[in-house]
Coordinates of C-alpha atoms in Angstrom, one line a residue:
X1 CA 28.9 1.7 11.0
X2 CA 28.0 -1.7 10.2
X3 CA 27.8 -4.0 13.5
X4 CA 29.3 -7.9 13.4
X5 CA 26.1 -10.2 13.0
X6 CA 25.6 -12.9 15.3
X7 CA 26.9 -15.6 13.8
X8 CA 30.3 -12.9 13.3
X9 CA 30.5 -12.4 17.3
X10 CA 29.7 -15.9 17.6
X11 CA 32.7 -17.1 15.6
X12 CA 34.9 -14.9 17.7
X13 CA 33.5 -16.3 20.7
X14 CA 33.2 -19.8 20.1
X15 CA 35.3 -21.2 17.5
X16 CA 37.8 -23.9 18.4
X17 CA 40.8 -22.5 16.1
X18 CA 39.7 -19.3 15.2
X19 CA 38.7 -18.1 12.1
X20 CA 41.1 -16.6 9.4
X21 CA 39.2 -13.3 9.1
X22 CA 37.5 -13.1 12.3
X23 CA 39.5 -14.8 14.7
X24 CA 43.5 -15.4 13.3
X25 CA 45.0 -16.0 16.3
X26 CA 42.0 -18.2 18.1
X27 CA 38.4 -17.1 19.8
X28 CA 38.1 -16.2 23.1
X29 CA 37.1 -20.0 23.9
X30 CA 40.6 -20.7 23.0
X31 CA 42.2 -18.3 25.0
X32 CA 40.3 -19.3 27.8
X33 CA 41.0 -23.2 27.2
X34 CA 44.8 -22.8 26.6
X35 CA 44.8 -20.0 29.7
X36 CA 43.8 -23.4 32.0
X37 CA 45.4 -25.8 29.9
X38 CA 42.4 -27.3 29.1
X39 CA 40.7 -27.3 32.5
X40 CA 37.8 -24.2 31.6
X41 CA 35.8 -24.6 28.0
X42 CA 33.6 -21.5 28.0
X43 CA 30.6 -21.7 25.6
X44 CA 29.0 -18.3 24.6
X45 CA 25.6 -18.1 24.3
X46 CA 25.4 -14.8 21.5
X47 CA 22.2 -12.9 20.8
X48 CA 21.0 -10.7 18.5
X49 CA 22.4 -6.9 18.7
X50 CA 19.8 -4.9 21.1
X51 CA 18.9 -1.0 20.4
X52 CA 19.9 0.9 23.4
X53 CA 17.9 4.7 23.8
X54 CA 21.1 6.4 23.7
X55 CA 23.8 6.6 21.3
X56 CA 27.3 5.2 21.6
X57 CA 28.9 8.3 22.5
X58 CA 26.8 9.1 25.3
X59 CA 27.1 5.6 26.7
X60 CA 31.3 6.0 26.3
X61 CA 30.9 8.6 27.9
X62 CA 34.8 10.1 27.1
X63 CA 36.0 6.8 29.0
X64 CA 35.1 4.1 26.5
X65 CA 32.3 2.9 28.4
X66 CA 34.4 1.9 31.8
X67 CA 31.8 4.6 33.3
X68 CA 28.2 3.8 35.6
X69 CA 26.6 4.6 32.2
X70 CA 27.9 0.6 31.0
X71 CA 25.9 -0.7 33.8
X72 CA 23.2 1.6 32.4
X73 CA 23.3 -0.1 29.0
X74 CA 23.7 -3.5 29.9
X75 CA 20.5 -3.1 32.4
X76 CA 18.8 -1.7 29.9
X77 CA 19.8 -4.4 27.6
X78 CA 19.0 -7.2 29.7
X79 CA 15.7 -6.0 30.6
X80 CA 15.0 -5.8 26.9
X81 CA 16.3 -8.9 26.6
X82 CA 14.2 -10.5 29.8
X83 CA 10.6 -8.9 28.7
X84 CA 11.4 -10.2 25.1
X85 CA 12.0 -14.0 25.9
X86 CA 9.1 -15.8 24.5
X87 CA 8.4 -13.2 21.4
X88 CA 11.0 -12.9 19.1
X89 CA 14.1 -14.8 18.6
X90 CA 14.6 -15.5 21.8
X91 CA 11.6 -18.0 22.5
X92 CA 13.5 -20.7 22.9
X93 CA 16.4 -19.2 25.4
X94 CA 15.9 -21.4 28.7
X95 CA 17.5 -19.4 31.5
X96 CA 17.8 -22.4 33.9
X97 CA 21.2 -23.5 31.7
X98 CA 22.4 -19.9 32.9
X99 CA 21.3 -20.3 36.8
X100 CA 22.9 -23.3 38.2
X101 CA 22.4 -22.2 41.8
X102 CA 18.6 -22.2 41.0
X103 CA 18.1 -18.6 42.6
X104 CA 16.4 -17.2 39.6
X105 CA 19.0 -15.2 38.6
X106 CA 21.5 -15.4 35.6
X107 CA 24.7 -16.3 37.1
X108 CA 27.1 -14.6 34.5
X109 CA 27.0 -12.1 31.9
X110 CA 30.5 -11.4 29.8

């Protein structure tokens, strides 16, 4: 199947009104912001699709994905993600914006 690019997920995410196609009813930005009535504006950062070693199915897993095989991929991805910082499109990422407790660690992944 053809995945959403980036700039797709990030339209979803991000956009303040939605998108006719992609978002009619708002992005999840909005939903957030109208949820809090304006108190909490969350800003997605999106990245390119990763590869993952196994295929869809197997990470599904007959429970779409709410298995210990999710926190497989998303390990996987983020190491991926972590040893490719400084190579490809990601050389400009700067992971202090995502620790603001400064204990080296991302704070949030959604």
């Amino acid at each position: 199947r053809v995945l959403p690019s980036a700039d797709q997920v990030d339209v979803l995410l991000n956009r303040r009104g939605g998108h006719p196609e992609l978002a009619p009813t708002g992005s999840v930005r909005d939903v957030f912001s109208q949820s809090s009535y304006g108190h909490l504006d969350v800003v997605s950062t999106v990245v390119d699709w990763i590869q993952l070693p196994g295929t869809e199915k197997y990470y599904a897993d007959g429970a779409s994905g709410a298995t210990s095989l999710f926190e497989e991929a998303l390990r996987y991805a983020l190491d991926h993600f972590d040893s490719s910082v400084g190579k490809y499109s990601y050389s400009d990422f700067e992971y202090d914006d995502y620790d603001q407790d400064k204990d080296g660690v991302v704070d949030s992944v959604m």
